[in-house]
Coordinates of C-alpha atoms and ligand atoms in Angstrom, one line a residue:
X1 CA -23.5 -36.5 59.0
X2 CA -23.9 -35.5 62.9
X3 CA -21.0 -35.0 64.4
X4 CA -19.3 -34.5 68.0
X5 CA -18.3 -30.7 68.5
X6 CA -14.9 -31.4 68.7
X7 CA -15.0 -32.9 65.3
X8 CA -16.8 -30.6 63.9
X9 CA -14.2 -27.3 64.6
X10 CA -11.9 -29.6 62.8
X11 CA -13.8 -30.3 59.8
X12 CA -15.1 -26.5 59.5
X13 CA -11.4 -25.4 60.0
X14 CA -10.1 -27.6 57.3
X15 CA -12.9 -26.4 54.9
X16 CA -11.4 -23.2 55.8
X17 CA -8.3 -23.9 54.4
X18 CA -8.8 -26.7 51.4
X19 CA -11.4 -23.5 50.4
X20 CA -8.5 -20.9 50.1
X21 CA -5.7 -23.6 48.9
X22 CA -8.1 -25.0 46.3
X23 CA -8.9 -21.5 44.6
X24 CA -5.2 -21.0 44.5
X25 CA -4.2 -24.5 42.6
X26 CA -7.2 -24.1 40.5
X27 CA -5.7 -20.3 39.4
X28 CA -2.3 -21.9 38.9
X29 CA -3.0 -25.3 37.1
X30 CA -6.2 -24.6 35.2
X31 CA -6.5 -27.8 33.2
X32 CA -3.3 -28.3 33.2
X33 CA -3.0 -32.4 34.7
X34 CA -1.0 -32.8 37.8
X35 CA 0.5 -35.9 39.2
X36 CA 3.8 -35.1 41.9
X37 CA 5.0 -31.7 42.7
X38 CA 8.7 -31.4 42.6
X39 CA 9.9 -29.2 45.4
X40 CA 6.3 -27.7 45.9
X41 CA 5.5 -26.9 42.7
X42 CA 3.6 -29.2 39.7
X43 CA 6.3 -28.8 36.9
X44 CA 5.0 -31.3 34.5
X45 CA 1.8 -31.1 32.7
X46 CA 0.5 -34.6 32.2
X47 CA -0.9 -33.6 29.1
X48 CA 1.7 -32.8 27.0
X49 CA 3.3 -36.5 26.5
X50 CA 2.1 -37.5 23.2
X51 CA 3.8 -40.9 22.6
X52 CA 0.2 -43.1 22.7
X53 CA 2.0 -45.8 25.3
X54 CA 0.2 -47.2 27.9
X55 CA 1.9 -45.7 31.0
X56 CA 2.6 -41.8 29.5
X57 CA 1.9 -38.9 30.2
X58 CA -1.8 -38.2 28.8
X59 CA -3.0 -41.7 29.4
X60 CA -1.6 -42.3 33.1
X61 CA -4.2 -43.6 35.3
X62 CA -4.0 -40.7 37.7
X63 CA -5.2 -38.1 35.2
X64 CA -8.6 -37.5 36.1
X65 CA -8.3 -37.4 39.6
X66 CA -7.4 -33.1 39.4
X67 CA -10.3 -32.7 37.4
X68 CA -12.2 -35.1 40.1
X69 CA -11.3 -32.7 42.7
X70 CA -12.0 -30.0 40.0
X71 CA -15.7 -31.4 40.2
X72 CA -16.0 -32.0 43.7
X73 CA -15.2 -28.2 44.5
X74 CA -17.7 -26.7 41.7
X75 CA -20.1 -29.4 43.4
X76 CA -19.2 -27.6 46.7
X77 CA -18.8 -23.8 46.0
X78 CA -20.5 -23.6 42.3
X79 CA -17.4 -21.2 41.8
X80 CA -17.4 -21.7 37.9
X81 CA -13.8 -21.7 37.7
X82 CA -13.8 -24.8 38.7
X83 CA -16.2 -26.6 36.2
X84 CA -14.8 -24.6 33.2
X85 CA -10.8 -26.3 34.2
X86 CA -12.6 -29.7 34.1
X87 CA -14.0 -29.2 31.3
X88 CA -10.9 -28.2 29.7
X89 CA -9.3 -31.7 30.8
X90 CA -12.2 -33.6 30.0
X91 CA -12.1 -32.4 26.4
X92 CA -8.1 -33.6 26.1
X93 CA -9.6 -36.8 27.0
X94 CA -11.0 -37.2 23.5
X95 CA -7.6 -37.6 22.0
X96 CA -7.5 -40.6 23.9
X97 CA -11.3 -42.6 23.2
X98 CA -10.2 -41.7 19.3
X99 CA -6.7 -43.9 19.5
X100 CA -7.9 -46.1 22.3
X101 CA -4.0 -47.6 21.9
X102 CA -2.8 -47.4 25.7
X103 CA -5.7 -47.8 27.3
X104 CA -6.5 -50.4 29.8
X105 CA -8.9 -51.2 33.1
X106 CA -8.2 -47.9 34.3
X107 CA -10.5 -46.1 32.3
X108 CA -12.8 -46.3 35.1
X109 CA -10.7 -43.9 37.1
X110 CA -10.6 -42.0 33.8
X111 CA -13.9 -41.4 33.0
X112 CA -15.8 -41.4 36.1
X113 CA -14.0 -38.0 37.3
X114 CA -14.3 -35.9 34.1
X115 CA -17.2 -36.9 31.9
X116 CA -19.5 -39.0 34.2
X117 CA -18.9 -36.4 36.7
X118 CA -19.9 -33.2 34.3
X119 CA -22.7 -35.7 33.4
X120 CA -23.7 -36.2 36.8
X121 CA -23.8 -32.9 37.5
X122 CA -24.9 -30.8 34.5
X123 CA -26.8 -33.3 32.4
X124 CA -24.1 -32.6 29.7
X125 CA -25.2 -35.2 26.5
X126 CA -21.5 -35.2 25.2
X127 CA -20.0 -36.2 28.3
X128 CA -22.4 -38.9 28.7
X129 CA -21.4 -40.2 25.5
X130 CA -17.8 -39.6 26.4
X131 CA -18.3 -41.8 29.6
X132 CA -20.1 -44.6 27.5
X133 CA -17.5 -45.0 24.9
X134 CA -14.9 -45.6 28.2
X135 CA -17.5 -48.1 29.4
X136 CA -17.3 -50.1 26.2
X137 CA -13.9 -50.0 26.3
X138 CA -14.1 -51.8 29.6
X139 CA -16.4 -54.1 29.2
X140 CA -14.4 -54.8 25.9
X141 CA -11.7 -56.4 28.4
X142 CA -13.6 -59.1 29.9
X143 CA -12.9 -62.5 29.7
X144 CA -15.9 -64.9 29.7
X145 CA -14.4 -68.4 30.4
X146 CA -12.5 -66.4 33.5
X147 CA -15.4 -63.5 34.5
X148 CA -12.6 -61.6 34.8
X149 CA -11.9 -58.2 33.9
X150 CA -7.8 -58.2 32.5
X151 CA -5.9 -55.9 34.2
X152 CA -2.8 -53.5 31.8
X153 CA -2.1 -54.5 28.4
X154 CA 1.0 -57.0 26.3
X155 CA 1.0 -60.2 27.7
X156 CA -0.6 -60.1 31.0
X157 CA -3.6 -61.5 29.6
X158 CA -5.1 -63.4 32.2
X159 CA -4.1 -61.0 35.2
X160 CA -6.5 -59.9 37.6
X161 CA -5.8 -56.8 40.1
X162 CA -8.2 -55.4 43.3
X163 CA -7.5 -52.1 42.1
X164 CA -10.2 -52.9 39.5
X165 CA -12.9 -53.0 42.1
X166 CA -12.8 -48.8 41.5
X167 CA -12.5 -49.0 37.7
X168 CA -16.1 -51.1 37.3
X169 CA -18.3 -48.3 39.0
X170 CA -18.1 -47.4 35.1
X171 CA -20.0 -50.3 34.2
X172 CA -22.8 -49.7 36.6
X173 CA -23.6 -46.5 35.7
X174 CA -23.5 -47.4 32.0
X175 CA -25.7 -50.1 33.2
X176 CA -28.2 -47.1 34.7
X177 CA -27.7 -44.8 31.6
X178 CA -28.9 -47.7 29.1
X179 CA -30.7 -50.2 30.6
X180 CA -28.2 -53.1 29.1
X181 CA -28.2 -55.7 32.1
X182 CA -24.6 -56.7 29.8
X183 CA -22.7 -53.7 31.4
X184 CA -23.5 -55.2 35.0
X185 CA -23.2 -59.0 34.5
X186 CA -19.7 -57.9 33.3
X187 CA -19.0 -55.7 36.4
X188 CA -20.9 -58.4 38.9
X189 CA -19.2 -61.0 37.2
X190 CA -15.4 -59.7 37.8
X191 CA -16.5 -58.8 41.5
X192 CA -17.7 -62.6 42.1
X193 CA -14.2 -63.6 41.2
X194 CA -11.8 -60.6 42.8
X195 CA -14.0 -61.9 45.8
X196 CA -13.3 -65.6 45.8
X197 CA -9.4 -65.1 44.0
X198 CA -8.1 -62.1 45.4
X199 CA -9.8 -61.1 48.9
X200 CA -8.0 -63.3 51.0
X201 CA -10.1 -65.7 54.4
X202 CA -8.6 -63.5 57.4
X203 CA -9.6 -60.1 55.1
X204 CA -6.2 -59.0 53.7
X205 CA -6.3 -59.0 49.9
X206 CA -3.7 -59.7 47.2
X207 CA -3.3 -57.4 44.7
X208 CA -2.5 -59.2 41.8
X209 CA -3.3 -62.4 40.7
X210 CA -2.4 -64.1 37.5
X211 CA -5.1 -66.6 36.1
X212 CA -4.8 -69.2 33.1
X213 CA -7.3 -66.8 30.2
X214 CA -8.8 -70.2 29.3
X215 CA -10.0 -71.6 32.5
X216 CA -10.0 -69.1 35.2
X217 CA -7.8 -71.1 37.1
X218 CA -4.7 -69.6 39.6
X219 CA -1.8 -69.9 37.8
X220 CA 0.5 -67.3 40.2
X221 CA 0.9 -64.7 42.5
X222 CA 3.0 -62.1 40.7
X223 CA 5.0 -59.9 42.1
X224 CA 2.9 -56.3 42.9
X225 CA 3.2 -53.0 44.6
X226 CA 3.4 -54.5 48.0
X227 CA 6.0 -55.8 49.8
X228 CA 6.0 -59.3 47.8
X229 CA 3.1 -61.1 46.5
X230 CA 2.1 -62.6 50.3
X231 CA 1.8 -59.1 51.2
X232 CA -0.6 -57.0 52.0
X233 CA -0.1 -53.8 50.3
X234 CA -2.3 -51.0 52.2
X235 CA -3.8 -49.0 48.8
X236 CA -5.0 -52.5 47.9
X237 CA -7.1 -53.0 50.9
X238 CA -8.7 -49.4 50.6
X239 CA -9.5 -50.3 46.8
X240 CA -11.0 -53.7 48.1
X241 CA -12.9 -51.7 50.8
X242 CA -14.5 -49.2 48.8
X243 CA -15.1 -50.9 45.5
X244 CA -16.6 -54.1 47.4
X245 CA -18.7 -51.2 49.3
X246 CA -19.7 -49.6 46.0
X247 CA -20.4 -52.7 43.8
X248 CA -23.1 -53.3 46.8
X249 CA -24.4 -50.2 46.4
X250 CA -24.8 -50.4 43.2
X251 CA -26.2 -54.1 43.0
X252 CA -27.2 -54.4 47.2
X253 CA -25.9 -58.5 46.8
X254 CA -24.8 -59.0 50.7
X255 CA -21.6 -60.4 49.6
X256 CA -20.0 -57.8 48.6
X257 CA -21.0 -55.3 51.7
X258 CA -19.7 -58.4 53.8
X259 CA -16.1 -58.5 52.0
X260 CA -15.6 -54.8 52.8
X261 CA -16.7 -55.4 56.1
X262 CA -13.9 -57.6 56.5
X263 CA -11.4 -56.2 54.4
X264 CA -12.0 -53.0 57.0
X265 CA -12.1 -55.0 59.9
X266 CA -8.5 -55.9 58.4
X267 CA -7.5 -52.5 58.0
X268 CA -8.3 -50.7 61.1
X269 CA -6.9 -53.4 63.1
X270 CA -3.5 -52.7 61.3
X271 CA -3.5 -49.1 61.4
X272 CA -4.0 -48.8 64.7
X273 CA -0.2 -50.1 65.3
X274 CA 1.0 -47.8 63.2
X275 CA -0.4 -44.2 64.5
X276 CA -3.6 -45.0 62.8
X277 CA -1.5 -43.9 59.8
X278 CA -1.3 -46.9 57.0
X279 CA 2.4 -48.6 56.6
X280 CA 2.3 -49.0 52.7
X281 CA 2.2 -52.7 53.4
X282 CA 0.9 -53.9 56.8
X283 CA 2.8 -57.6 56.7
X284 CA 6.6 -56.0 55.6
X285 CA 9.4 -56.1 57.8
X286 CA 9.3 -53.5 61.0
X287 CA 11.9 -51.6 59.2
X288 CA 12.4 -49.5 57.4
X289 CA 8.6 -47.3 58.5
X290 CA 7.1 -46.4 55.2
X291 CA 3.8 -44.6 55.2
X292 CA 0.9 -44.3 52.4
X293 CA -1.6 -41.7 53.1
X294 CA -3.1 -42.7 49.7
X295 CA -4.3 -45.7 51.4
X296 CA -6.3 -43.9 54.5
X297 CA -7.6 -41.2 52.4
X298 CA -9.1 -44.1 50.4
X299 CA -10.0 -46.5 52.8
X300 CA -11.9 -43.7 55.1
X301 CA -14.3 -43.0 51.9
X302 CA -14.8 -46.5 51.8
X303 CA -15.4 -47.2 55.4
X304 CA -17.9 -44.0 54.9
X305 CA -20.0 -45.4 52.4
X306 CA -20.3 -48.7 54.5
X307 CA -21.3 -47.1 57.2
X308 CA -24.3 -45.5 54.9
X309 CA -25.4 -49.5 54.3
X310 CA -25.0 -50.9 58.1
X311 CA -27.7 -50.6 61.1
X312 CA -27.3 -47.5 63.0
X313 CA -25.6 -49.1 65.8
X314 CA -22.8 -50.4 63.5
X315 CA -22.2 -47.1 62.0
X316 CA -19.9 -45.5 64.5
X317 CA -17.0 -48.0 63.7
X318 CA -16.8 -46.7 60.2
X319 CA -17.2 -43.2 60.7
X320 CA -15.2 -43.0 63.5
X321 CA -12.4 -45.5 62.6
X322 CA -12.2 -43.4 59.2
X323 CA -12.5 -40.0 61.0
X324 CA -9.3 -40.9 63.9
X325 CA -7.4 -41.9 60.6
X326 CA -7.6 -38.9 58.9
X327 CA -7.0 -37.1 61.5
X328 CA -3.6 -38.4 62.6
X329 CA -2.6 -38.7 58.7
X330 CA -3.6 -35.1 57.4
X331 CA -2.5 -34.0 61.0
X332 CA 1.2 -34.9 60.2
X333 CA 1.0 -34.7 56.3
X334 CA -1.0 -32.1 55.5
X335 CA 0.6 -28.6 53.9
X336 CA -2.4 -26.0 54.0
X337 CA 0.1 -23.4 52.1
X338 CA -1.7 -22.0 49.0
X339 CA 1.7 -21.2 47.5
X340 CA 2.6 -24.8 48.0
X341 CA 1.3 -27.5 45.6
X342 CA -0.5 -30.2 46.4
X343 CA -2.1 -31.0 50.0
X344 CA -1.2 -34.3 51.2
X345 CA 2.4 -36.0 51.4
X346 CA 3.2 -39.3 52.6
X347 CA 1.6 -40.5 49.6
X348 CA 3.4 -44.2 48.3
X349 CA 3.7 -45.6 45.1
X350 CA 4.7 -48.7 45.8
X351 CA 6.7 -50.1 48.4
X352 CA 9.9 -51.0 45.9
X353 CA 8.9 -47.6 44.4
X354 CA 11.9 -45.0 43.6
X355 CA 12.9 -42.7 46.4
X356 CA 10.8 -39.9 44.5
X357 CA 7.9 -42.0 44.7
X358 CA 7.9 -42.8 48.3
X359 CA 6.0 -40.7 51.3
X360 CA 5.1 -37.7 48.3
X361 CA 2.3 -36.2 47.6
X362 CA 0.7 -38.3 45.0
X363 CA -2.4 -36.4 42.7
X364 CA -5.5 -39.4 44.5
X365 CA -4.2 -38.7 48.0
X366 CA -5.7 -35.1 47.6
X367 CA -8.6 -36.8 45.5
X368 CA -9.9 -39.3 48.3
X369 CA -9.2 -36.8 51.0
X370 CA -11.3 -34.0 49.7
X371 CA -14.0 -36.2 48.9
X372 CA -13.8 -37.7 52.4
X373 CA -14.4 -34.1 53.9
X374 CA -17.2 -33.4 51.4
X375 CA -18.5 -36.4 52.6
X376 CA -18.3 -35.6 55.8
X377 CA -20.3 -32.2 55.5
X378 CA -22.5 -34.0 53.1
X379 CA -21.9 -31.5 49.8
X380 CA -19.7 -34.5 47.8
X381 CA -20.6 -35.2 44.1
X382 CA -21.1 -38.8 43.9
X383 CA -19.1 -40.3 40.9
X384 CA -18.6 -43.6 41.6
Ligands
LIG401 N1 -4.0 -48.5 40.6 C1 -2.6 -48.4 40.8 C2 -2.2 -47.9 42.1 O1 -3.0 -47.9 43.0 O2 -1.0 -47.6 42.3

């Protein structure tokens, strides 16, 4: 991407520094699976829980995002210490596709960081397997009467949540891989209906809505990670943004790069009363100030692959509404310290989250922000 001077001294100096903090995480965690340092320091290894519930350890939806940043380095450098650690997590993977129990939509976010990413980028045969397995498991969720893709496990059965807009990528590329137009009806199908049930008129989005599993109807708004369900929780605009902007990518129906238009419209409308740093839901109370950095690093990725689908004269809002956001947010959250673990704080759960949940450093903020730079100096893997 061509950018201004002064830009560009920013983006080389912060190569500068994710190179020499990256080499020393990767030394220090290996495969290991990292989630939210405690004091600085990754204490628990995600891959040690071995209880099979949805929601522990191995199976939490965050778990391929280290090797997804694993990925995008080797991409970057080719340093090989960097494939062989995502290898190693990809591998513990396979515990999981043989007891399935536990799994849910977020496979997506699973698969498409380890195995679809080796695959991408070595041609690996195993991992492709690996990555259609997850895909079946996926499209083993959707509901036909609803064209819906359910959302967690027990008795949620006829939820539907944005966040799935990320997780369906999976289904595309199984689409490409075989040549079985099932994968993306099923992934087309769930993005015609997060479009007309979740995505609100004025470009905010719900995040989770509960339909009847017989009818596809609206039965409810349940509460969510936001504020309350009228909300508009900030991480569930950047998954709208860049999953609509990827499912047109993937499937170029007009619809979909339209929605993320709007939903980004939304979004940097909102952030620019707040620092251009995202509040972790941009329609709660003034008080108390509660950031997510999650949310811009994800957004800005989104509002980067938009910008890749627009005319040339519409391409300088995205870029350089994503660009101003990350700088502000990594300008007051970013710790360059290779001692230190993790990169960026001011990561938010959830807006009713525990205090140890609130403005951390959460495992995707340093996900999306790295592959926002790589982006930026055009050396990212693509793995959506
Ligand atoms: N997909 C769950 C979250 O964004 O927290």
């Amino acid at each position: 991407m061509n950018l201004c001077e002064k830009n560009q001294q920013w983006l080389d100096d912060v190569w500068a520094k994710l190179q020499t903090k990256m080499s020393a995480e990767v030394d220090r965690i290996g495969d290991k699976i990292p989630y939210v340092p405690e004091d600085g320091v990754y204490k628990k290894d995600m891959s040690t829980g071995n209880d099979k519930k949805e929601g522990s350890d191995l199976y939490w939806w965050t778990n391929g995002f280290w090797p997804g940043m694993l990925w995008q380095m080797y991409n970057a450098t080719g340093d090989e210490r960097y494939k062989k650690a995502a290898e190693g997590v990809e591998e513990k993977f396979d515990a999981l596709l043989a007891e399935a129990i536990g799994l849910h939509h977020d496979v997506g976010f699973m698969w498409l960081h380890t195995a679809v990413a080796d695959f991408r980028k070595t041609g690996c045969e195993k991992s492709k397997i690996r990555g259609l397995h997850a895909a079946n498991i996926l499209a083993g969720r959707y509901n036909p009467d609803g064209k819906f893709i359910r959302a967690w496990n027990g008795d949620r059965i006829g939820w539907i949540i944005i966040d799935c807009m990320m997780n369906i990528p999976l289904l595309y590329w199984a689409y490409e891989q075989t040549g079985d137009p099932r994968y993306k009806q099923i992934a087309m199908h769930h993005a015609d209906t997060a479009m007309e049930k979740i995505v609100r008129a004025d470009g905010s989005s719900n995040h989770i809505v509960a339909l009847d599993p017989d009818t596809g109807d609206v039965v409810d708004y349940p509460p969510c990670q936001g504020y309350d369900p009228k909300g508009s929780w900030s991480r569930g605009q950047a998954w709208a943004i860049y999953g609509f902007a990827l499912s047109y990518k993937h499937t170029g129906k007009q619809e979909y790069l339209d929605t993320a238009k709007k939903v980004a419209h939304y979004f940097l409308a909102n952030v620019a009363q707040s620092g251009n740093i995202p509040l972790v839901d941009f329609r709660a109370p003034a008080e108390p100030v509660m950031y997510d950095t999650t949310a811009a690093a994800c957004a800005a990725c989104g509002m980067l692959e938009i910008a890749q689908h627009v005319p040339e004269f519409e391409k300088a809002l995205y870029e350089n509404g994503a660009i101003n956001m990350m700088k502000a947010t990594m300008e007051k959250f970013c710790n360059w310290d290779p001692n230190y673990d993790s990169i960026l704080g001011g990561g938010t759960e959830a807006y009713h989250a525990k205090p140890s949940g609130i403005e951390v450093p959460i495992i995707y903020g340093d996900y999306f922000m790295i592959e926002f730079i790589l982006r930026l100096m055009d050396k990212d893997l693509f793995v959506w």
